[in-house]
């Protein structure tokens, strides 16, 4: 299934995309795509509902983050060897883990806002993993059973904040709007081979990133198992699994007001974002 949350910011409703690409409302079936509703049991129940019995949603509503009540937004750094090389950094022997603030989350097509004083805001298309069942000290062999599904993530990063301001990477990762997720959560049963998904990102119509999850250093089961040794993963937690080469830091080209991003992953949908200047909410 392709599951979504649609509507105004803070007022999103659950929905799904039917076989003909139409949006249907799920709010009469589940309260939200969050917590226990991301379990295999609930998702299997939803999958059995005839789509034509669900109300059609008219118009073109905004798609929000396809998961509600996200507790943790976790990033994995330098998870593609060629990206590590372009960053002039060694290939990691264990996953590099950082946290993105949950306040950075935004919808797939919401604008990306440059923070105050930004000099080096960058793009990173990534495979997102959504946890569906609590995971604590799980094995690699069992890890995928704890995954609800997959999505597109743009791990927006301010490189000066991340690398030149001292301390951890988190400062450059957690600014408002730095975590576009979606448009959909695709349940894991519909992703036949998560190790062979094409990724791409374009800036103002020019291709910047082209990659495939086959070249990830640490695969999804390794990442989920590894993280579960250090923290309990809860339903709704999102893991961004790293980016292929072609980021702005390597190209000496960073985002500026008026830029337009288009990015996606095969089978998981596409994002489109206008880059805007800082605005008070």
PDB file of C-alpha atoms in Angstrom, residues 4-276:
ATOM      1  CA  UNK A   4      -0.323   9.098   3.167  1.00  0.00           C
ATOM      2  CA  UNK A   5      -1.314  11.824   5.578  1.00  0.00           C
ATOM      3  CA  UNK A   6      -2.988  14.718   3.809  1.00  0.00           C
ATOM      4  CA  UNK A   7      -4.277  18.153   4.693  1.00  0.00           C
ATOM      5  CA  UNK A   8      -3.090  21.351   6.329  1.00  0.00           C
ATOM      6  CA  UNK A   9      -0.101  21.347   8.656  1.00  0.00           C
ATOM      7  CA  UNK A  10      -1.160  19.924  12.008  1.00  0.00           C
ATOM      8  CA  UNK A  11      -4.546  18.813  10.629  1.00  0.00           C
ATOM      9  CA  UNK A  12      -3.473  15.849   8.485  1.00  0.00           C
ATOM     10  CA  UNK A  13      -5.791  12.883   7.958  1.00  0.00           C
ATOM     11  CA  UNK A  14      -4.759   9.326   7.035  1.00  0.00           C
ATOM     12  CA  UNK A  15      -5.305   8.150   3.483  1.00  0.00           C
ATOM     13  CA  UNK A  16      -4.090   5.791   0.804  1.00  0.00           C
ATOM     14  CA  UNK A  17      -3.400   5.917  -2.902  1.00  0.00           C
ATOM     15  CA  UNK A  18      -5.558   3.408  -4.814  1.00  0.00           C
ATOM     16  CA  UNK A  19      -4.616   1.368  -7.887  1.00  0.00           C
ATOM     17  CA  UNK A  20      -5.587   4.243 -10.167  1.00  0.00           C
ATOM     18  CA  UNK A  21      -3.512   6.788  -8.276  1.00  0.00           C
ATOM     19  CA  UNK A  22      -6.473   8.416  -6.549  1.00  0.00           C
ATOM     20  CA  UNK A  23      -6.419   9.567  -2.939  1.00  0.00           C
ATOM     21  CA  UNK A  24      -8.876   7.857  -0.603  1.00  0.00           C
ATOM     22  CA  UNK A  25      -9.671   8.758   2.984  1.00  0.00           C
ATOM     23  CA  UNK A  26      -8.807   6.325   5.797  1.00  0.00           C
ATOM     24  CA  UNK A  27      -9.976   8.420   8.748  1.00  0.00           C
ATOM     25  CA  UNK A  28     -13.068   6.241   9.154  1.00  0.00           C
ATOM     26  CA  UNK A  29     -10.813   3.195   9.595  1.00  0.00           C
ATOM     27  CA  UNK A  30      -7.881   4.450  11.679  1.00  0.00           C
ATOM     28  CA  UNK A  31      -7.283   7.631  13.606  1.00  0.00           C
ATOM     29  CA  UNK A  32      -3.796   8.277  12.268  1.00  0.00           C
ATOM     30  CA  UNK A  33      -0.813   6.562  10.666  1.00  0.00           C
ATOM     31  CA  UNK A  34       1.056   6.478  13.935  1.00  0.00           C
ATOM     32  CA  UNK A  35       2.030   4.226  16.830  1.00  0.00           C
ATOM     33  CA  UNK A  36       0.249   0.882  16.971  1.00  0.00           C
ATOM     34  CA  UNK A  37      -1.477   1.591  13.641  1.00  0.00           C
ATOM     35  CA  UNK A  38       1.858   0.955  11.917  1.00  0.00           C
ATOM     36  CA  UNK A  39       1.979  -2.670  13.098  1.00  0.00           C
ATOM     37  CA  UNK A  40       1.715  -5.570  10.665  1.00  0.00           C
ATOM     38  CA  UNK A  41      -1.629  -6.541  12.210  1.00  0.00           C
ATOM     39  CA  UNK A  42      -3.262  -3.180  11.536  1.00  0.00           C
ATOM     40  CA  UNK A  43      -1.670  -2.697   8.113  1.00  0.00           C
ATOM     41  CA  UNK A  44      -2.875  -6.134   6.997  1.00  0.00           C
ATOM     42  CA  UNK A  45      -6.383  -5.223   8.168  1.00  0.00           C
ATOM     43  CA  UNK A  46      -6.287  -2.000   6.157  1.00  0.00           C
ATOM     44  CA  UNK A  47      -4.966  -3.840   3.082  1.00  0.00           C
ATOM     45  CA  UNK A  48      -8.018  -6.140   3.082  1.00  0.00           C
ATOM     46  CA  UNK A  49     -10.476  -3.242   2.768  1.00  0.00           C
ATOM     47  CA  UNK A  50     -11.810  -2.856  -0.798  1.00  0.00           C
ATOM     48  CA  UNK A  51     -10.419   0.473  -1.907  1.00  0.00           C
ATOM     49  CA  UNK A  52     -13.629   1.430  -3.722  1.00  0.00           C
ATOM     50  CA  UNK A  53     -15.472   1.459  -0.377  1.00  0.00           C
ATOM     51  CA  UNK A  54     -13.239   4.265   0.919  1.00  0.00           C
ATOM     52  CA  UNK A  55     -14.256   7.899   0.247  1.00  0.00           C
ATOM     53  CA  UNK A  56     -12.462   9.652  -2.597  1.00  0.00           C
ATOM     54  CA  UNK A  57     -10.705  12.877  -1.658  1.00  0.00           C
ATOM     55  CA  UNK A  58     -11.353  15.675  -4.134  1.00  0.00           C
ATOM     56  CA  UNK A  59      -8.872  18.290  -5.244  1.00  0.00           C
ATOM     57  CA  UNK A  60      -5.129  18.257  -4.659  1.00  0.00           C
ATOM     58  CA  UNK A  61      -4.532  18.469  -0.929  1.00  0.00           C
ATOM     59  CA  UNK A  62      -1.102  18.861   0.590  1.00  0.00           C
ATOM     60  CA  UNK A  63       0.693  15.653   1.588  1.00  0.00           C
ATOM     61  CA  UNK A  64       2.266  15.893   5.024  1.00  0.00           C
ATOM     62  CA  UNK A  65       4.812  13.588   6.625  1.00  0.00           C
ATOM     63  CA  UNK A  66       3.276  10.128   6.017  1.00  0.00           C
ATOM     64  CA  UNK A  67       3.862   9.106   9.643  1.00  0.00           C
ATOM     65  CA  UNK A  68       2.372  10.846  12.660  1.00  0.00           C
ATOM     66  CA  UNK A  69       3.814  11.359  16.141  1.00  0.00           C
ATOM     67  CA  UNK A  70       7.397  10.659  15.095  1.00  0.00           C
ATOM     68  CA  UNK A  71       9.498  10.086  18.198  1.00  0.00           C
ATOM     69  CA  UNK A  72      12.963   9.821  16.639  1.00  0.00           C
ATOM     70  CA  UNK A  73      14.379  10.976  13.311  1.00  0.00           C
ATOM     71  CA  UNK A  74      17.718   9.184  12.939  1.00  0.00           C
ATOM     72  CA  UNK A  75      20.343   9.674  10.250  1.00  0.00           C
ATOM     73  CA  UNK A  76      23.100   7.408   8.995  1.00  0.00           C
ATOM     74  CA  UNK A  77      26.124   9.256   7.630  1.00  0.00           C
ATOM     75  CA  UNK A  78      28.517   8.360   4.805  1.00  0.00           C
ATOM     76  CA  UNK A  79      26.666   5.150   3.945  1.00  0.00           C
ATOM     77  CA  UNK A  80      27.732   5.170   0.280  1.00  0.00           C
ATOM     78  CA  UNK A  81      31.460   4.669  -0.345  1.00  0.00           C
ATOM     79  CA  UNK A  82      31.490   7.084  -3.298  1.00  0.00           C
ATOM     80  CA  UNK A  83      29.846   9.786  -1.171  1.00  0.00           C
ATOM     81  CA  UNK A  84      32.478   9.271   1.533  1.00  0.00           C
ATOM     82  CA  UNK A  85      35.138   9.647  -1.154  1.00  0.00           C
ATOM     83  CA  UNK A  86      33.709  12.904  -2.520  1.00  0.00           C
ATOM     84  CA  UNK A  87      33.557  14.183   1.074  1.00  0.00           C
ATOM     85  CA  UNK A  88      37.253  13.294   1.581  1.00  0.00           C
ATOM     86  CA  UNK A  89      36.302  11.140   4.554  1.00  0.00           C
ATOM     87  CA  UNK A  90      37.171   7.485   5.288  1.00  0.00           C
ATOM     88  CA  UNK A  91      34.620   4.752   4.643  1.00  0.00           C
ATOM     89  CA  UNK A  92      33.114   3.971   8.068  1.00  0.00           C
ATOM     90  CA  UNK A  93      33.617   0.567   9.653  1.00  0.00           C
ATOM     91  CA  UNK A  94      30.425   0.992  11.699  1.00  0.00           C
ATOM     92  CA  UNK A  95      27.367   3.103  10.896  1.00  0.00           C
ATOM     93  CA  UNK A  96      27.760   6.801  11.682  1.00  0.00           C
ATOM     94  CA  UNK A  97      24.677   7.824  13.637  1.00  0.00           C
ATOM     95  CA  UNK A  98      23.246  11.299  14.149  1.00  0.00           C
ATOM     96  CA  UNK A  99      19.834  12.702  15.075  1.00  0.00           C
ATOM     97  CA  UNK A 100      17.664  15.123  13.154  1.00  0.00           C
ATOM     98  CA  UNK A 101      15.262  17.157  15.277  1.00  0.00           C
ATOM     99  CA  UNK A 102      11.645  16.084  14.808  1.00  0.00           C
ATOM    100  CA  UNK A 103      10.860  19.785  14.348  1.00  0.00           C
ATOM    101  CA  UNK A 104      12.761  19.567  11.043  1.00  0.00           C
ATOM    102  CA  UNK A 105      10.093  17.266   9.579  1.00  0.00           C
ATOM    103  CA  UNK A 106       8.020  18.588   6.700  1.00  0.00           C
ATOM    104  CA  UNK A 107       5.849  17.347   3.849  1.00  0.00           C
ATOM    105  CA  UNK A 108       7.353  16.130   0.588  1.00  0.00           C
ATOM    106  CA  UNK A 109       6.480  19.270  -1.372  1.00  0.00           C
ATOM    107  CA  UNK A 110       6.661  21.840   1.426  1.00  0.00           C
ATOM    108  CA  UNK A 111       9.235  24.613   0.864  1.00  0.00           C
ATOM    109  CA  UNK A 112      12.780  24.242   2.159  1.00  0.00           C
ATOM    110  CA  UNK A 113      13.580  27.320   4.247  1.00  0.00           C
ATOM    111  CA  UNK A 114      17.145  28.562   4.534  1.00  0.00           C
ATOM    112  CA  UNK A 115      18.000  29.239   8.190  1.00  0.00           C
ATOM    113  CA  UNK A 116      19.234  32.622   9.349  1.00  0.00           C
ATOM    114  CA  UNK A 117      22.795  33.209   8.214  1.00  0.00           C
ATOM    115  CA  UNK A 118      22.932  30.056   6.096  1.00  0.00           C
ATOM    116  CA  UNK A 119      25.938  29.827   3.795  1.00  0.00           C
ATOM    117  CA  UNK A 120      26.144  26.135   2.888  1.00  0.00           C
ATOM    118  CA  UNK A 121      22.704  24.493   2.860  1.00  0.00           C
ATOM    119  CA  UNK A 122      22.909  21.213   0.941  1.00  0.00           C
ATOM    120  CA  UNK A 123      20.669  18.459  -0.447  1.00  0.00           C
ATOM    121  CA  UNK A 124      20.731  14.670   0.118  1.00  0.00           C
ATOM    122  CA  UNK A 125      18.228  12.208  -1.346  1.00  0.00           C
ATOM    123  CA  UNK A 126      17.917   9.181   0.929  1.00  0.00           C
ATOM    124  CA  UNK A 127      15.938   5.996   1.480  1.00  0.00           C
ATOM    125  CA  UNK A 128      13.806   6.364   4.588  1.00  0.00           C
ATOM    126  CA  UNK A 129      12.914   3.403   6.810  1.00  0.00           C
ATOM    127  CA  UNK A 130       9.848   3.628   9.055  1.00  0.00           C
ATOM    128  CA  UNK A 131       9.703   1.393  12.126  1.00  0.00           C
ATOM    129  CA  UNK A 132       6.396  -0.427  12.658  1.00  0.00           C
ATOM    130  CA  UNK A 133       7.093  -2.540  15.754  1.00  0.00           C
ATOM    131  CA  UNK A 134       9.188  -1.793  18.821  1.00  0.00           C
ATOM    132  CA  UNK A 135      12.743  -3.045  18.198  1.00  0.00           C
ATOM    133  CA  UNK A 136      15.276  -3.662  20.951  1.00  0.00           C
ATOM    134  CA  UNK A 137      18.378  -5.835  20.477  1.00  0.00           C
ATOM    135  CA  UNK A 138      17.029  -7.413  17.297  1.00  0.00           C
ATOM    136  CA  UNK A 139      19.142  -9.588  15.011  1.00  0.00           C
ATOM    137  CA  UNK A 140      19.926  -8.750  11.396  1.00  0.00           C
ATOM    138  CA  UNK A 141      17.981 -11.855  10.357  1.00  0.00           C
ATOM    139  CA  UNK A 142      14.811 -10.558  12.033  1.00  0.00           C
ATOM    140  CA  UNK A 143      15.304  -6.821  11.547  1.00  0.00           C
ATOM    141  CA  UNK A 144      13.052  -6.310   8.517  1.00  0.00           C
ATOM    142  CA  UNK A 145      10.083  -7.707  10.444  1.00  0.00           C
ATOM    143  CA  UNK A 146      10.189  -4.519  12.514  1.00  0.00           C
ATOM    144  CA  UNK A 147       9.895  -2.248   9.468  1.00  0.00           C
ATOM    145  CA  UNK A 148       6.485  -0.860   8.479  1.00  0.00           C
ATOM    146  CA  UNK A 149       7.684   0.479   5.156  1.00  0.00           C
ATOM    147  CA  UNK A 150       9.863   2.837   3.160  1.00  0.00           C
ATOM    148  CA  UNK A 151       9.770   6.421   1.919  1.00  0.00           C
ATOM    149  CA  UNK A 152      11.786   9.213   0.336  1.00  0.00           C
ATOM    150  CA  UNK A 153      13.743  11.542   2.639  1.00  0.00           C
ATOM    151  CA  UNK A 154      15.629  14.705   1.728  1.00  0.00           C
ATOM    152  CA  UNK A 155      18.258  15.043   4.448  1.00  0.00           C
ATOM    153  CA  UNK A 156      18.802  18.785   4.068  1.00  0.00           C
ATOM    154  CA  UNK A 157      22.044  19.799   5.785  1.00  0.00           C
ATOM    155  CA  UNK A 158      23.730  23.122   6.559  1.00  0.00           C
ATOM    156  CA  UNK A 159      27.373  22.149   6.102  1.00  0.00           C
ATOM    157  CA  UNK A 160      28.901  25.123   7.906  1.00  0.00           C
ATOM    158  CA  UNK A 161      26.752  24.408  10.969  1.00  0.00           C
ATOM    159  CA  UNK A 162      27.470  20.685  10.645  1.00  0.00           C
ATOM    160  CA  UNK A 163      31.229  20.705  10.122  1.00  0.00           C
ATOM    161  CA  UNK A 164      32.665  24.102  10.983  1.00  0.00           C
ATOM    162  CA  UNK A 165      30.869  25.136  14.155  1.00  0.00           C
ATOM    163  CA  UNK A 166      32.237  22.523  16.560  1.00  0.00           C
ATOM    164  CA  UNK A 167      30.552  19.585  18.279  1.00  0.00           C
ATOM    165  CA  UNK A 168      28.205  17.090  16.695  1.00  0.00           C
ATOM    166  CA  UNK A 169      26.616  17.055  13.221  1.00  0.00           C
ATOM    167  CA  UNK A 170      23.143  17.641  14.671  1.00  0.00           C
ATOM    168  CA  UNK A 171      23.374  21.450  14.460  1.00  0.00           C
ATOM    169  CA  UNK A 172      23.490  21.272  10.677  1.00  0.00           C
ATOM    170  CA  UNK A 173      20.789  18.633  10.389  1.00  0.00           C
ATOM    171  CA  UNK A 174      17.880  19.780  12.519  1.00  0.00           C
ATOM    172  CA  UNK A 175      16.848  23.215  11.224  1.00  0.00           C
ATOM    173  CA  UNK A 176      13.178  23.815  10.430  1.00  0.00           C
ATOM    174  CA  UNK A 177      12.086  22.226   7.088  1.00  0.00           C
ATOM    175  CA  UNK A 178      15.336  20.200   6.859  1.00  0.00           C
ATOM    176  CA  UNK A 179      13.469  16.864   6.826  1.00  0.00           C
ATOM    177  CA  UNK A 180      11.025  16.521   3.917  1.00  0.00           C
ATOM    178  CA  UNK A 181       9.550  12.990   4.075  1.00  0.00           C
ATOM    179  CA  UNK A 182       7.147  11.260   1.693  1.00  0.00           C
ATOM    180  CA  UNK A 183       4.954  11.694  -0.236  1.00  0.00           C
ATOM    181  CA  UNK A 184       4.008   8.135   0.702  1.00  0.00           C
ATOM    182  CA  UNK A 185       4.874   5.396   3.120  1.00  0.00           C
ATOM    183  CA  UNK A 186       5.091   2.283   0.946  1.00  0.00           C
ATOM    184  CA  UNK A 187       4.530  -0.830   3.039  1.00  0.00           C
ATOM    185  CA  UNK A 188       7.414  -3.280   2.986  1.00  0.00           C
ATOM    186  CA  UNK A 189       5.389  -6.009   1.248  1.00  0.00           C
ATOM    187  CA  UNK A 190       5.294  -3.820  -1.881  1.00  0.00           C
ATOM    188  CA  UNK A 191       9.036  -3.136  -1.968  1.00  0.00           C
ATOM    189  CA  UNK A 192      10.346  -6.293  -3.575  1.00  0.00           C
ATOM    190  CA  UNK A 193      14.048  -5.531  -3.275  1.00  0.00           C
ATOM    191  CA  UNK A 194      15.037  -2.644  -1.047  1.00  0.00           C
ATOM    192  CA  UNK A 195      18.671  -3.297  -2.052  1.00  0.00           C
ATOM    193  CA  UNK A 196      18.011  -2.314  -5.678  1.00  0.00           C
ATOM    194  CA  UNK A 197      16.210   1.036  -5.748  1.00  0.00           C
ATOM    195  CA  UNK A 198      17.294   3.906  -7.988  1.00  0.00           C
ATOM    196  CA  UNK A 199      17.629   7.332  -6.344  1.00  0.00           C
ATOM    197  CA  UNK A 200      17.901  10.711  -8.058  1.00  0.00           C
ATOM    198  CA  UNK A 201      17.932  14.427  -7.291  1.00  0.00           C
ATOM    199  CA  UNK A 202      17.748  17.409  -9.626  1.00  0.00           C
ATOM    200  CA  UNK A 203      18.487  21.061  -8.887  1.00  0.00           C
ATOM    201  CA  UNK A 204      16.751  23.545 -11.201  1.00  0.00           C
ATOM    202  CA  UNK A 205      16.259  20.734 -13.717  1.00  0.00           C
ATOM    203  CA  UNK A 206      19.891  19.564 -13.714  1.00  0.00           C
ATOM    204  CA  UNK A 207      20.709  16.090 -12.399  1.00  0.00           C
ATOM    205  CA  UNK A 208      22.912  16.255  -9.315  1.00  0.00           C
ATOM    206  CA  UNK A 209      22.576  12.826  -7.715  1.00  0.00           C
ATOM    207  CA  UNK A 210      22.148   9.429  -9.334  1.00  0.00           C
ATOM    208  CA  UNK A 211      22.486   6.310  -7.225  1.00  0.00           C
ATOM    209  CA  UNK A 212      21.148   2.926  -6.238  1.00  0.00           C
ATOM    210  CA  UNK A 213      20.654   1.394  -2.808  1.00  0.00           C
ATOM    211  CA  UNK A 214      22.737  -1.573  -4.010  1.00  0.00           C
ATOM    212  CA  UNK A 215      25.836   0.487  -3.192  1.00  0.00           C
ATOM    213  CA  UNK A 216      24.898   1.202   0.418  1.00  0.00           C
ATOM    214  CA  UNK A 217      27.686   0.127   2.776  1.00  0.00           C
ATOM    215  CA  UNK A 218      25.302  -0.903   5.560  1.00  0.00           C
ATOM    216  CA  UNK A 219      22.015  -2.427   4.391  1.00  0.00           C
ATOM    217  CA  UNK A 220      18.618  -1.914   6.023  1.00  0.00           C
ATOM    218  CA  UNK A 221      18.736  -5.041   8.258  1.00  0.00           C
ATOM    219  CA  UNK A 222      22.216  -4.094   9.470  1.00  0.00           C
ATOM    220  CA  UNK A 223      21.127  -0.537  10.246  1.00  0.00           C
ATOM    221  CA  UNK A 224      17.958  -1.508  12.122  1.00  0.00           C
ATOM    222  CA  UNK A 225      19.758  -4.200  14.107  1.00  0.00           C
ATOM    223  CA  UNK A 226      22.709  -1.901  14.869  1.00  0.00           C
ATOM    224  CA  UNK A 227      20.557   0.983  16.088  1.00  0.00           C
ATOM    225  CA  UNK A 228      18.487  -1.348  18.251  1.00  0.00           C
ATOM    226  CA  UNK A 229      21.620  -2.208  20.244  1.00  0.00           C
ATOM    227  CA  UNK A 230      21.910   1.420  21.378  1.00  0.00           C
ATOM    228  CA  UNK A 231      18.318   2.645  21.574  1.00  0.00           C
ATOM    229  CA  UNK A 232      14.817   1.215  21.518  1.00  0.00           C
ATOM    230  CA  UNK A 233      13.242   1.903  18.151  1.00  0.00           C
ATOM    231  CA  UNK A 234       9.555   2.753  18.450  1.00  0.00           C
ATOM    232  CA  UNK A 235       6.733   2.606  15.870  1.00  0.00           C
ATOM    233  CA  UNK A 236       6.892   5.741  13.774  1.00  0.00           C
ATOM    234  CA  UNK A 237      10.625   6.324  14.166  1.00  0.00           C
ATOM    235  CA  UNK A 238      12.198   7.306  10.830  1.00  0.00           C
ATOM    236  CA  UNK A 239      15.709   6.335   9.749  1.00  0.00           C
ATOM    237  CA  UNK A 240      17.408   8.162   6.858  1.00  0.00           C
ATOM    238  CA  UNK A 241      19.935   5.681   5.504  1.00  0.00           C
ATOM    239  CA  UNK A 242      22.517   7.850   3.728  1.00  0.00           C
ATOM    240  CA  UNK A 243      22.965   9.506   0.351  1.00  0.00           C
ATOM    241  CA  UNK A 244      24.765   8.711  -2.919  1.00  0.00           C
ATOM    242  CA  UNK A 245      27.349  11.122  -4.395  1.00  0.00           C
ATOM    243  CA  UNK A 246      26.533  14.444  -6.004  1.00  0.00           C
ATOM    244  CA  UNK A 247      25.859  16.663  -2.993  1.00  0.00           C
ATOM    245  CA  UNK A 248      26.458  20.395  -3.057  1.00  0.00           C
ATOM    246  CA  UNK A 249      29.423  20.214  -0.691  1.00  0.00           C
ATOM    247  CA  UNK A 250      31.378  18.264  -3.313  1.00  0.00           C
ATOM    248  CA  UNK A 251      30.208  20.524  -6.137  1.00  0.00           C
ATOM    249  CA  UNK A 252      30.904  23.776  -4.239  1.00  0.00           C
ATOM    250  CA  UNK A 253      27.303  24.744  -4.995  1.00  0.00           C
ATOM    251  CA  UNK A 254      24.839  25.339  -2.180  1.00  0.00           C
ATOM    252  CA  UNK A 255      21.148  26.153  -2.085  1.00  0.00           C
ATOM    253  CA  UNK A 256      19.940  29.699  -2.470  1.00  0.00           C
ATOM    254  CA  UNK A 257      16.573  31.392  -2.451  1.00  0.00           C
ATOM    255  CA  UNK A 258      14.654  30.640  -5.656  1.00  0.00           C
ATOM    256  CA  UNK A 259      16.192  27.202  -6.273  1.00  0.00           C
ATOM    257  CA  UNK A 260      13.937  24.238  -7.057  1.00  0.00           C
ATOM    258  CA  UNK A 261      14.597  20.634  -5.996  1.00  0.00           C
ATOM    259  CA  UNK A 262      13.102  17.506  -7.528  1.00  0.00           C
ATOM    260  CA  UNK A 263      14.040  14.109  -6.101  1.00  0.00           C
ATOM    261  CA  UNK A 264      12.721  10.595  -5.771  1.00  0.00           C
ATOM    262  CA  UNK A 265      13.256   6.878  -5.399  1.00  0.00           C
ATOM    263  CA  UNK A 266      11.908   4.216  -7.750  1.00  0.00           C
ATOM    264  CA  UNK A 267       8.530   3.010  -6.485  1.00  0.00           C
ATOM    265  CA  UNK A 268       8.521   5.356  -3.490  1.00  0.00           C
ATOM    266  CA  UNK A 269       7.406   8.581  -5.138  1.00  0.00           C
ATOM    267  CA  UNK A 270       8.825  12.013  -5.839  1.00  0.00           C
ATOM    268  CA  UNK A 271       9.347  15.257  -3.922  1.00  0.00           C
ATOM    269  CA  UNK A 272       9.412  18.814  -5.282  1.00  0.00           C
ATOM    270  CA  UNK A 273      10.567  21.735  -3.137  1.00  0.00           C
ATOM    271  CA  UNK A 274      10.993  25.463  -3.620  1.00  0.00           C
ATOM    272  CA  UNK A 275      13.863  26.958  -1.637  1.00  0.00           C
ATOM    273  CA  UNK A 276      12.816  30.076   0.263  1.00  0.00           C
TER     274      UNK A 276
END
